[in-house]
Coordinates of C-alpha atoms in Angstrom, one line a residue:
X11 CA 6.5 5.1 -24.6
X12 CA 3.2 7.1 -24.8
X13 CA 0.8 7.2 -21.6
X14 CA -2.2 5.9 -23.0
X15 CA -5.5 6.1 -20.6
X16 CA -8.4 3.2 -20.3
X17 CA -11.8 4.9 -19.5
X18 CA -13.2 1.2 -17.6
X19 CA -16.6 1.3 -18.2
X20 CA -18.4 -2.3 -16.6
X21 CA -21.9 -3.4 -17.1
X22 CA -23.3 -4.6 -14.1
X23 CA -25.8 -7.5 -15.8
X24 CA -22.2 -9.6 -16.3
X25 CA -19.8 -10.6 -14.4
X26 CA -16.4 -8.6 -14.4
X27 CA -14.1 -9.7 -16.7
X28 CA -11.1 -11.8 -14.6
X29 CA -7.6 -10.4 -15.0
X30 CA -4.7 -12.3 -17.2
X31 CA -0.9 -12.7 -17.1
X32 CA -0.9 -9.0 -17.6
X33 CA -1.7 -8.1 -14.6
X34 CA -0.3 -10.2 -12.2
X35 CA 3.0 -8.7 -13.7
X36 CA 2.3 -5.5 -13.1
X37 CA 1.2 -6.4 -10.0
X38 CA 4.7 -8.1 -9.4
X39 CA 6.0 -4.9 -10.6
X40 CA 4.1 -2.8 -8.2
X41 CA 4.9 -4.3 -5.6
X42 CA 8.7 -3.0 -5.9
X43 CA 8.0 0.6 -4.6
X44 CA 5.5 -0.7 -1.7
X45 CA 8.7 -2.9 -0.4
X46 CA 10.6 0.0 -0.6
X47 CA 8.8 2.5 1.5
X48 CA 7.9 -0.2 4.2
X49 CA 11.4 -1.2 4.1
X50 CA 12.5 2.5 4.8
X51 CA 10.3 3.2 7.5
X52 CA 12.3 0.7 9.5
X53 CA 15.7 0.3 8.4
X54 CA 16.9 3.8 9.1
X55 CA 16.6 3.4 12.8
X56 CA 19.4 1.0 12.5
X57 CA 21.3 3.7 10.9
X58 CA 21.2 6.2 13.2
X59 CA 24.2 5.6 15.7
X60 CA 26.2 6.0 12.9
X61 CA 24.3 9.0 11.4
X62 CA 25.2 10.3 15.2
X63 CA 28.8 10.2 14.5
X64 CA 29.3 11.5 11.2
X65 CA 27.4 14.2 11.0
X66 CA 27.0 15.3 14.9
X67 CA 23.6 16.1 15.0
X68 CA 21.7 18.0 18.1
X69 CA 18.8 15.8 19.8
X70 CA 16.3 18.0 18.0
X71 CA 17.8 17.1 14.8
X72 CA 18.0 13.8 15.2
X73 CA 14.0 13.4 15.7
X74 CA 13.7 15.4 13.1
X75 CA 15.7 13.1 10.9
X76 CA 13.2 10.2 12.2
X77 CA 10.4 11.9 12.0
X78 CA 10.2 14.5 9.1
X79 CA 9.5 11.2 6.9
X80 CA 6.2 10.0 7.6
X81 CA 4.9 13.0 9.1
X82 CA 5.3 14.9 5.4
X83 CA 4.1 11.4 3.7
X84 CA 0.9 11.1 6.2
X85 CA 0.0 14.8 5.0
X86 CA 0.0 14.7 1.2
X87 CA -1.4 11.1 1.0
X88 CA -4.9 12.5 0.4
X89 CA -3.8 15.6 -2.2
X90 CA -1.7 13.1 -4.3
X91 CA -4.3 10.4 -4.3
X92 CA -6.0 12.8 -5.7
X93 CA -3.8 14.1 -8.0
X94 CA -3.1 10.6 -8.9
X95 CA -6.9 10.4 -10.1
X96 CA -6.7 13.8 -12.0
X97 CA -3.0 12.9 -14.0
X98 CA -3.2 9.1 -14.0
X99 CA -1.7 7.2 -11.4
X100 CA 0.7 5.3 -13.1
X101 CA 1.9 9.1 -14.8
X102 CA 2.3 9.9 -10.5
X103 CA 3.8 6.8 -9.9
X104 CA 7.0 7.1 -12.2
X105 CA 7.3 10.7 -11.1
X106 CA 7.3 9.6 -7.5
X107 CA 9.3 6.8 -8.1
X108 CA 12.3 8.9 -10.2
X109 CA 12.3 11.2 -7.5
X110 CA 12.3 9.0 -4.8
X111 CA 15.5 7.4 -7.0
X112 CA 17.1 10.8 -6.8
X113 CA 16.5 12.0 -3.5
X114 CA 17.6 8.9 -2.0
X115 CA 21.2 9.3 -3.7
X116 CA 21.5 12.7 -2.5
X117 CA 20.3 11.2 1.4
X118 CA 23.1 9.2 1.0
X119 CA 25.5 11.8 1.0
X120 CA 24.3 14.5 2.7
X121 CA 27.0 16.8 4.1
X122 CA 25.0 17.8 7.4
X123 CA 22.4 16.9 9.7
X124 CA 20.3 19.7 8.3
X125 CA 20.5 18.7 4.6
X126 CA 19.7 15.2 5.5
X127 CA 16.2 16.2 6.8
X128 CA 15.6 18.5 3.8
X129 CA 16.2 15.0 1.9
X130 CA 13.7 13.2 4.4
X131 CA 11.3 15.4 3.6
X132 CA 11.7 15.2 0.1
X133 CA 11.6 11.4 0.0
X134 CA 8.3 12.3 1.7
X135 CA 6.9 13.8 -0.7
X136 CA 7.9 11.6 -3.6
X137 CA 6.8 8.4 -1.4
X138 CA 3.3 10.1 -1.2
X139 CA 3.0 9.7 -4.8
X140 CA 4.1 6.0 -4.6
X141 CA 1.2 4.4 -2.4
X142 CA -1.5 5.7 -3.4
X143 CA -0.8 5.2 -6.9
X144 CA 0.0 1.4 -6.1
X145 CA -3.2 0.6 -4.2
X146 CA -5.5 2.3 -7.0
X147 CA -3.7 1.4 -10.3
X148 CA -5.0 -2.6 -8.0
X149 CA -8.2 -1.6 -8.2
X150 CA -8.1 -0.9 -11.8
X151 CA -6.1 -3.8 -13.1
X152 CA -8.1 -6.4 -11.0
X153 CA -12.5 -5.8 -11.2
X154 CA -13.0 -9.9 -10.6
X155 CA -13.6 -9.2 -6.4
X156 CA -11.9 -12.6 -5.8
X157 CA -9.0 -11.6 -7.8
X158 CA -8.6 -8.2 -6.0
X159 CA -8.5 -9.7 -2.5
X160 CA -5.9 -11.7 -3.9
X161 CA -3.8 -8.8 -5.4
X162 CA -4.6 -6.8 -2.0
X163 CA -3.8 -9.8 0.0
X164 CA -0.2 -9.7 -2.0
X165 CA -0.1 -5.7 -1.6
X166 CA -0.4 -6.2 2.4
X167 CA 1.9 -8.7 2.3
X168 CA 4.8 -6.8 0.5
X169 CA 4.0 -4.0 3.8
X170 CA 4.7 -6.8 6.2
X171 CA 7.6 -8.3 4.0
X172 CA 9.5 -4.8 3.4
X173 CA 9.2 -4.3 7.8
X174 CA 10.7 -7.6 8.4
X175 CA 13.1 -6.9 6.0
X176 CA 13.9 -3.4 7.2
X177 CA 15.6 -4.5 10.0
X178 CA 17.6 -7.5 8.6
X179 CA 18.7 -5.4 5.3
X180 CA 19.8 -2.6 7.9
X181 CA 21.8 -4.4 10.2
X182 CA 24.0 -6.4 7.3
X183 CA 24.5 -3.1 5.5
X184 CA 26.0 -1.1 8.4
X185 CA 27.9 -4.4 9.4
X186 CA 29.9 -4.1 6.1
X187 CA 28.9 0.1 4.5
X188 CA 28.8 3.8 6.1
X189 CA 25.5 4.9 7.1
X190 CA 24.3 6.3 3.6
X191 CA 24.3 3.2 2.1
X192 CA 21.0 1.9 3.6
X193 CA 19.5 4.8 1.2
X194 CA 20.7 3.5 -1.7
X195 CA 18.6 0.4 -1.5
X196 CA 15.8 2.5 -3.6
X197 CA 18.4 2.3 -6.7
X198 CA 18.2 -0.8 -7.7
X199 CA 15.1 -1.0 -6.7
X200 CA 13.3 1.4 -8.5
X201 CA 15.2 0.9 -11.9
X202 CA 13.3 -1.9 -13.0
X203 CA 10.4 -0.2 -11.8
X204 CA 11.0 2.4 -13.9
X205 CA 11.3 -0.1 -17.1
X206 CA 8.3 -2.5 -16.6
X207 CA 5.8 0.0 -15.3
X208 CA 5.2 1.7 -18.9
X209 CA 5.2 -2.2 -20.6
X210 CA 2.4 -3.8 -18.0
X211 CA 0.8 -1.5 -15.9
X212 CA -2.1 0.2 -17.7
X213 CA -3.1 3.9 -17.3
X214 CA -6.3 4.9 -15.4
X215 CA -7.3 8.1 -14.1
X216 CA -10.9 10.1 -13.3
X217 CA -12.5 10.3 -16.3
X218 CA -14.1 13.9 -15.2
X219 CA -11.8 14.8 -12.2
X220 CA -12.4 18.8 -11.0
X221 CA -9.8 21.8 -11.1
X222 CA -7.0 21.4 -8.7
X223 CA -7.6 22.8 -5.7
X224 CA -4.5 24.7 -4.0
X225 CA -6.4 25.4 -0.6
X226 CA -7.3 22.6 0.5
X227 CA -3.8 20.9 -0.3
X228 CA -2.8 23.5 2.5
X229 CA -5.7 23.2 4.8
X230 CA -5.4 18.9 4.2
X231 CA -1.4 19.5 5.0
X232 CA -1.8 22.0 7.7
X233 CA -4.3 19.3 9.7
X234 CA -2.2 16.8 9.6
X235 CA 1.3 18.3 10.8
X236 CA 0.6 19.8 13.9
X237 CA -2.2 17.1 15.0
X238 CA 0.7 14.2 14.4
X239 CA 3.5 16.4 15.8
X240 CA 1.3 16.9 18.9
X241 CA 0.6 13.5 19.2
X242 CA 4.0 12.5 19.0
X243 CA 5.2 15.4 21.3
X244 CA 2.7 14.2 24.1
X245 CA 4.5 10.5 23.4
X246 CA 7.7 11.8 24.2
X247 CA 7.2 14.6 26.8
X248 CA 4.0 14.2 28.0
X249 CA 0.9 16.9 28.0
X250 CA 1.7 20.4 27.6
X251 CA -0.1 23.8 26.7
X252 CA 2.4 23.8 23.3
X253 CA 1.6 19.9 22.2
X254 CA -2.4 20.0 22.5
X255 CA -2.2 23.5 20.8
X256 CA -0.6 21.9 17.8
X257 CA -3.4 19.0 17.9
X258 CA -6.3 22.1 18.8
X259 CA -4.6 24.0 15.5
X260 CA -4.3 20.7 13.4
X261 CA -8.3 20.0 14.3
X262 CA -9.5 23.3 13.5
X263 CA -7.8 23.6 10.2
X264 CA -9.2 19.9 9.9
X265 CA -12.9 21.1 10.8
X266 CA -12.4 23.7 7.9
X267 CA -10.8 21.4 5.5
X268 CA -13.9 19.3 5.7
X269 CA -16.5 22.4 5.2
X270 CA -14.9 23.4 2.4
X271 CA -15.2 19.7 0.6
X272 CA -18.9 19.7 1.7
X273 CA -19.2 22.8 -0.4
X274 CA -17.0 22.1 -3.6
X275 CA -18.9 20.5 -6.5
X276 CA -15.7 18.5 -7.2
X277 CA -14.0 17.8 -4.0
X278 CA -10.3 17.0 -3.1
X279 CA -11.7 14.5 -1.1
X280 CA -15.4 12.9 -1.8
X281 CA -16.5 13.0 2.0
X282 CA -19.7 11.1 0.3
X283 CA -17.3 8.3 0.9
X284 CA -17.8 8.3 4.4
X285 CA -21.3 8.3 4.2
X286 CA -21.1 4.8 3.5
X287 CA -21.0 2.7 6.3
X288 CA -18.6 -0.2 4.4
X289 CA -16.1 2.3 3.6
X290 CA -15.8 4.1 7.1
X291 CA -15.9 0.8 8.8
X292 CA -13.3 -0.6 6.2
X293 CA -11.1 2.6 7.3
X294 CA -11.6 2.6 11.1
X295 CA -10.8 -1.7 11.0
X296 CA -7.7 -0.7 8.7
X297 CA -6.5 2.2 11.3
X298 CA -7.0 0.4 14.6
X299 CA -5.1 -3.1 13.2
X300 CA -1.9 -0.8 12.3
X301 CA -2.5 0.9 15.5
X302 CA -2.3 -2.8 17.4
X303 CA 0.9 -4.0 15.3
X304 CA 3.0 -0.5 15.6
X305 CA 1.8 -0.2 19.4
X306 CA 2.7 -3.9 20.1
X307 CA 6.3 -3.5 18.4
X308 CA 6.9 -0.6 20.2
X309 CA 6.8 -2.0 23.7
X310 CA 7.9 -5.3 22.4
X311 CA 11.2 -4.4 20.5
X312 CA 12.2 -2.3 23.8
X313 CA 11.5 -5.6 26.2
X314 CA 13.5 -7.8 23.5
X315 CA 16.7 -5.2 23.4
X316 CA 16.6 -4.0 26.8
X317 CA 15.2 -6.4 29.2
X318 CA 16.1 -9.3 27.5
X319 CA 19.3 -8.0 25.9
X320 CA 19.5 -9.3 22.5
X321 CA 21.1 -7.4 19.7
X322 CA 19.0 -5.2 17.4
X323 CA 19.0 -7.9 14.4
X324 CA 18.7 -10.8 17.0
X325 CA 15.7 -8.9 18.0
X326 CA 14.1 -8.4 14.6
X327 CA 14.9 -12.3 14.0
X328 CA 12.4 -13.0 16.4
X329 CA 9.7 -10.7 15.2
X330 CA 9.9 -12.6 11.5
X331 CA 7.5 -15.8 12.5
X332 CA 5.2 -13.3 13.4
X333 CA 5.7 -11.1 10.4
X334 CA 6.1 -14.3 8.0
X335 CA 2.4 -15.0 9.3
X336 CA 1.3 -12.3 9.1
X337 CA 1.6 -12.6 5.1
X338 CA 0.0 -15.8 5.1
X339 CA -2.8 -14.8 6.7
X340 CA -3.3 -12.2 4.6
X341 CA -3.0 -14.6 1.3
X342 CA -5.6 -17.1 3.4
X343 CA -7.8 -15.0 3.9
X344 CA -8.3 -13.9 0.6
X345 CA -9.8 -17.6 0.1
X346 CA -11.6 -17.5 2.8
X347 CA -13.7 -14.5 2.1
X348 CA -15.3 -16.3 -0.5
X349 CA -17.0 -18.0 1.9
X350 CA -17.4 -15.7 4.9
X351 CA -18.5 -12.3 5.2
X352 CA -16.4 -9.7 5.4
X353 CA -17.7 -8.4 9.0
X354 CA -16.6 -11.3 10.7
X355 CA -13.3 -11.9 9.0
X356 CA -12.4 -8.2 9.9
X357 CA -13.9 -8.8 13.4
X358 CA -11.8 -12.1 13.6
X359 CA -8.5 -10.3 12.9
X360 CA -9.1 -7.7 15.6
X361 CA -10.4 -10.7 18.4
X362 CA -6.9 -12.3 17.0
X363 CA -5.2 -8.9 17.8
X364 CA -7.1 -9.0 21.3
X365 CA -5.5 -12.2 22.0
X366 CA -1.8 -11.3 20.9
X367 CA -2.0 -8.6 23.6
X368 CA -3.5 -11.3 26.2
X369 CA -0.8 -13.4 25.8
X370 CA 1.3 -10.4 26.6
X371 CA -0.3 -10.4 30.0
X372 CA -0.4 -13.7 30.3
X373 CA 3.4 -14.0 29.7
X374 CA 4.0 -12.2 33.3
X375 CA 8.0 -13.4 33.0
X376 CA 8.1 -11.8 29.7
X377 CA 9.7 -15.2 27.7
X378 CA 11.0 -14.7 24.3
X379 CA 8.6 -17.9 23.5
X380 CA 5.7 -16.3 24.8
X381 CA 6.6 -13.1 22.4
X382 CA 6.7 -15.0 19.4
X383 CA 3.3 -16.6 20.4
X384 CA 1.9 -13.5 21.3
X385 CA 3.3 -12.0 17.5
X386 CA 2.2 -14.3 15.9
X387 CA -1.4 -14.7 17.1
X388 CA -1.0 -10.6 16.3
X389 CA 0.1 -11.0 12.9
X390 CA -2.6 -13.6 11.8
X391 CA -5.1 -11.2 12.8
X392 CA -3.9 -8.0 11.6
X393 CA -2.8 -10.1 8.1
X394 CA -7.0 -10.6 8.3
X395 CA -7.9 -7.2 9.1
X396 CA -5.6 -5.7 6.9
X397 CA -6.6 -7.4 3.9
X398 CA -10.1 -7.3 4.1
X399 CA -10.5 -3.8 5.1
X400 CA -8.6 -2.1 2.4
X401 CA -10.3 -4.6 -0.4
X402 CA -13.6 -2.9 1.8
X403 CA -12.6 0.2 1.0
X404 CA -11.8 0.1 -2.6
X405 CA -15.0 -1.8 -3.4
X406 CA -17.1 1.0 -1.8
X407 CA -15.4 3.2 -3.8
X408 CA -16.1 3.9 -7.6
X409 CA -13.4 3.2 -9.7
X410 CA -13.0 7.2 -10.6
X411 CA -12.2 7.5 -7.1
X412 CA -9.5 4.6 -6.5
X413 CA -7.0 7.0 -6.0
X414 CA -8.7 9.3 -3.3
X415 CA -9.8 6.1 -1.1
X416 CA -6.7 4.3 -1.9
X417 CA -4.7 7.7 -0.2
X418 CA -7.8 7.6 2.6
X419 CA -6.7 3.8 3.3
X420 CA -3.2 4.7 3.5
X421 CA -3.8 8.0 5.8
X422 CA -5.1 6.1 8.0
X423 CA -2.4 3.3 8.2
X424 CA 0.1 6.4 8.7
X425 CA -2.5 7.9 11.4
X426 CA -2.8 4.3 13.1
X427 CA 1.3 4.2 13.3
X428 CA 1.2 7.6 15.1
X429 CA -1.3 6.8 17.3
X430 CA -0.6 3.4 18.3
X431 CA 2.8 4.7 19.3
X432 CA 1.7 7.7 21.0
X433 CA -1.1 6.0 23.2
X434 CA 0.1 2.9 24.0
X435 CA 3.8 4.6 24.6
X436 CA 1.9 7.1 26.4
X437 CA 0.4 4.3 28.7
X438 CA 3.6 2.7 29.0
X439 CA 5.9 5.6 30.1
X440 CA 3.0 6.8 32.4
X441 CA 3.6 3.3 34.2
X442 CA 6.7 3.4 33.9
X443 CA 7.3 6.6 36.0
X444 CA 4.6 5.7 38.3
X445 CA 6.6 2.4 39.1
X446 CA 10.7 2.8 38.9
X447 CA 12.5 3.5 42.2
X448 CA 15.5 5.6 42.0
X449 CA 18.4 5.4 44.2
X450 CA 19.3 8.1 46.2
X451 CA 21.7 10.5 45.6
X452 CA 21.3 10.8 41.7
X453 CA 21.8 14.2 40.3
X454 CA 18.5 16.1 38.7
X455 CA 19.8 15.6 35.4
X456 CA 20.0 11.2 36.3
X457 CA 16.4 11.4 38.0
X458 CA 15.2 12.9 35.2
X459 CA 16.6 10.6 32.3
X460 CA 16.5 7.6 34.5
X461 CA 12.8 8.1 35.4
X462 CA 11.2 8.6 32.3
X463 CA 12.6 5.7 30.4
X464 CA 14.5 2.2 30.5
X465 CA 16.9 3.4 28.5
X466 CA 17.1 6.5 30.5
X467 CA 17.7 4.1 33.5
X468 CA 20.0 1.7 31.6
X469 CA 22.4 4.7 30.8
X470 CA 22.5 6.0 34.3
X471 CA 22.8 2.1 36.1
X472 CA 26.0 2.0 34.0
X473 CA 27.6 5.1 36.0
X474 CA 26.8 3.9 39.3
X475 CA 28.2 1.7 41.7
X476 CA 27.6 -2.2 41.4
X477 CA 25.2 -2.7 43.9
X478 CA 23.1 0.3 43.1
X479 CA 23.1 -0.2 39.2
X480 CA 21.9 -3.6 39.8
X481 CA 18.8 -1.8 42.3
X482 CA 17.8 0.5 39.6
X483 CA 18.3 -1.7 36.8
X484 CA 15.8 -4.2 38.5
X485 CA 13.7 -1.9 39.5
X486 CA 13.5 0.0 35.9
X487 CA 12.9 -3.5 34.4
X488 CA 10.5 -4.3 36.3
X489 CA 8.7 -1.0 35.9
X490 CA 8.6 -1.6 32.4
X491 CA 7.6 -4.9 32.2
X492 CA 4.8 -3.6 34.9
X493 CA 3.9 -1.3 32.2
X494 CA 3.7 -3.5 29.7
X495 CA 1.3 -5.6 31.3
X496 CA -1.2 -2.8 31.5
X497 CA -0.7 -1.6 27.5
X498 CA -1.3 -5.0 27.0
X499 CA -5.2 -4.8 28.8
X500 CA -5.6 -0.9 27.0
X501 CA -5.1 -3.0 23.7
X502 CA -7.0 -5.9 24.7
X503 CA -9.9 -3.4 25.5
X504 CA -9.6 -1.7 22.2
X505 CA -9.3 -4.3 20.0
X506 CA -12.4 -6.0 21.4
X507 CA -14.5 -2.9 21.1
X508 CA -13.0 -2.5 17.4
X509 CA -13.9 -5.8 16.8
X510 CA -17.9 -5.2 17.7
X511 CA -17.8 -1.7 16.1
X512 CA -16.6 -3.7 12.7
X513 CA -19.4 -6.5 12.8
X514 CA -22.1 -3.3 13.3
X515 CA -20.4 -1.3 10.6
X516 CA -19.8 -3.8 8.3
X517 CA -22.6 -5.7 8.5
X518 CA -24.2 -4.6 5.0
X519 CA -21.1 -5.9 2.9
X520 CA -21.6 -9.0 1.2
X521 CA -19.3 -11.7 0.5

């Protein structure tokens, strides 16, 4: 079927025309690759035991096989939203979605620890072309405002769907498959995708995009590697002269990236955006609620599996009330905005978060009830945030640039999942080392892993003699849980000061 492209042009004395059947098909249908990225950004981690055996990778390698995936999708979300705009972002979106097809059949059985993360990669780059194209081709097929909040309300909730999922899907697979099977899930996935996109989803690009700009793809890729491998770096090992030279290299090329779309007439990335205070205040809400939920669930899943002891997929059955609310908060408050201004709905997502990490505190004997409480309180407010701020940021946006603030949205959503983990986990393993007490007598090699994290100390317990297992257990327990305790203040503290930075910011948009 041919690619046919609808110039929208909207007269602003009437009101825009309200979306049919149509649409809320291809909406249905676009919601297929958005479940599948979220859904892989957790599920491998269940996979990677087994990944351990059969392929035998080093420790390197096996980070890299974590990590190689978002860090190459965080740094071409910008040039293929973009790109996306100039070809037409359902044209991107099949691409993305065939490769992503391909690659993912090839994951499944790769040969070697080293080809697998060439395939990571790859599936990074194809998913780039995925979400962008997703959130923008939403912005196009929906102008009625009330009807977009709804379609992004449903786009959010497909995220928080796909990582509750993730978890679930994972475990059953690798209960009854080998490892390479949980990469197969794009297949049948993607198939009808591949079918009902031409049929329902209509065509849209920039109407007068500018000349492709090979530069700044590098400088916009070259920013974002090194400052998120720093990041995660200092997460893992602390500060060193190597990590914040990767974030001082990442910034610099970042500084110049920006100059040189100040200069162009037709800019990879419109920084005019920014200049609008909606649009920066709809990206800063959007980053700081994924930083809250990824730097909850990071200290969160650890307490469940470690402290508490419950199995990986007992663990993630706890997490769905929260995630399950998380949706319908999102769908709510698509009503709701109606009727409230956008400032304070954003601002009551992030005082929701607030209180998710109060009840943290609160929860000093670290109950499984209290959890779900606490996640759930969390997941109501980030379903809020969430939802408003990315309708916030398409709205500021002209529709000729969907696709460049639709890959702005998502950047920061990767950039918020770096940074939660890397601050928060930062906080918490500074704690943590301040507070464990190891037994005497441990080797340098023990100390070392024992002392840095639970795990660490849960491995080492397991070698030593009853009694003194049972000291450092406690005690590394009890370090974390310490820890906790003070990640949750640092996020209480943030998300209040998010919250009053929103209302200021976002102030000016109407309802």
């Amino acid at each position: 079927m041919a690619l046919t492209t609808r110039t929208l042009s909207i007269d602003s004395s009437k009101s825009p025309p309200r979306a049919g059947i149509r649409s809320w098909i291809a909406l249905a249908v676009l919601m297929l690759p958005v479940l599948l990225v979220s859904v892989d950004n957790t599920v491998l981690s269940f996979a990677i035991p087994s990944i351990s055996l059969a392929l035998i990778p080093s420790a390197a390698e096996l980070l890299w096989i974590i990590d190689v995936y978002p860090l190459v999708l965080a740094a071409l979300l910008v040039p293929m939203g973009s790109m996306a705009d100039r070809f037409g972002r359902r044209r991107l979106l099949l691409i993305g979605s065939t490769g992503f097809a391909v690659v993912s059949v090839m994951a499944a059985f790769a040969p070697s620890a080293g080809a697998l993360i060439g395939y990571r990669a790859l599936l990074g780059f194809f998913g780039a072309m995925l979400m962008p194209s997703t959130l923008s081709l939403i912005r196009n097929l929906f102008l009625d405002p009330a009807q977009r909040r709804t379609a992004i309300a449903v786009w959010a909730a497909g995220f928080s769907g796909g990582a509750a999922l993730g978890p679930i899907i994972g475990g059953f697979i690798l209960e009854h498959f080998w490892w390479g099977a949980v990469f197969l899930l794009s297949v049948p996935v993607l198939i009808p995708l591949l079918i009902m996109a031409p049929i329902f989803v209509t065509e849209s690009k920039d109407p007068s995009p500018g000349r492709i700009d090979p530069v700044s793809i590098l400088l916009s890729f070259g920013a974002m590697v090194p400052t998120l491998i720093g990041i995660k770096e200092i997460a893992q090992s602390g500060v060193s002269a190597v990590n914040m030279a990767f974030i001082l290299a990442g910034i610099a090329l970042g500084v110049v990236f920006v100059r040189r779309q100040l200069r162009r007439a037709h800019p990879m990335m419109d920084m005019s955006l920014f200049r609008n205070p909606v649009f920066s205040g709809g990206v800063l809400a959007n980053l700081l609620s994924i930083f809250s939920l990824v730097g909850f669930l990071y200290f969160v899943t650890q307490h469940l599996q470690l402290v508490v002891g419950l199995s990986p997929t007992h663990a993630a059955f706890v997490l769905v009330p929260g995630l399950a609310i998380t949706i319908v908060s999102g769908l709510v408050v698509a009503k709701l905005a109606n009727h409230v201004k956008p400032s304070r709905l954003v601002a009551g997502g992030l005082l929701l978060n607030a209180a998710g990490f109060l009840i943290v505190w609160l929860n000093t004997d670290g109950s499984v009830a209290g959890i779900i409480a606490a996640f759930a309180v969390l997941g109501a407010g980030v379903g809020m945030a969430e939802t408003i701020s990315n309708d916030l940021i398409l709205s500021a946006a002209p529709p000729a640039k969907a696709g460049a603030a639709s890959a702005i949205s998502e950047t920061a959503y990767e950039v918020g999942s770096v940074l939660g983990t890397a601050i928060l986990g930062s906080v918490l393993a500074a704690a943590y080392k301040m507070n464990v007490v190891l037994p005497a007598g441990l080797s340098m090699a023990s100390k070392d892993s024992a002392g840095q994290t639970l795990g660490g100390a849960i491995d080492v317990a397991s070698s030593l003699p009853p009694q003194q297992g049972a000291a450092l257990l406690a005690s590394a327990k009890h370090a974390f849980d310490s820890g906790s305790g003070i990640v949750a203040m640092v996020g209480v503290v943030l998300m209040l000061g998010a919250a009053v930075m929103c209302l200021r910011t976002l102030r000016s948009a109407g309802r």
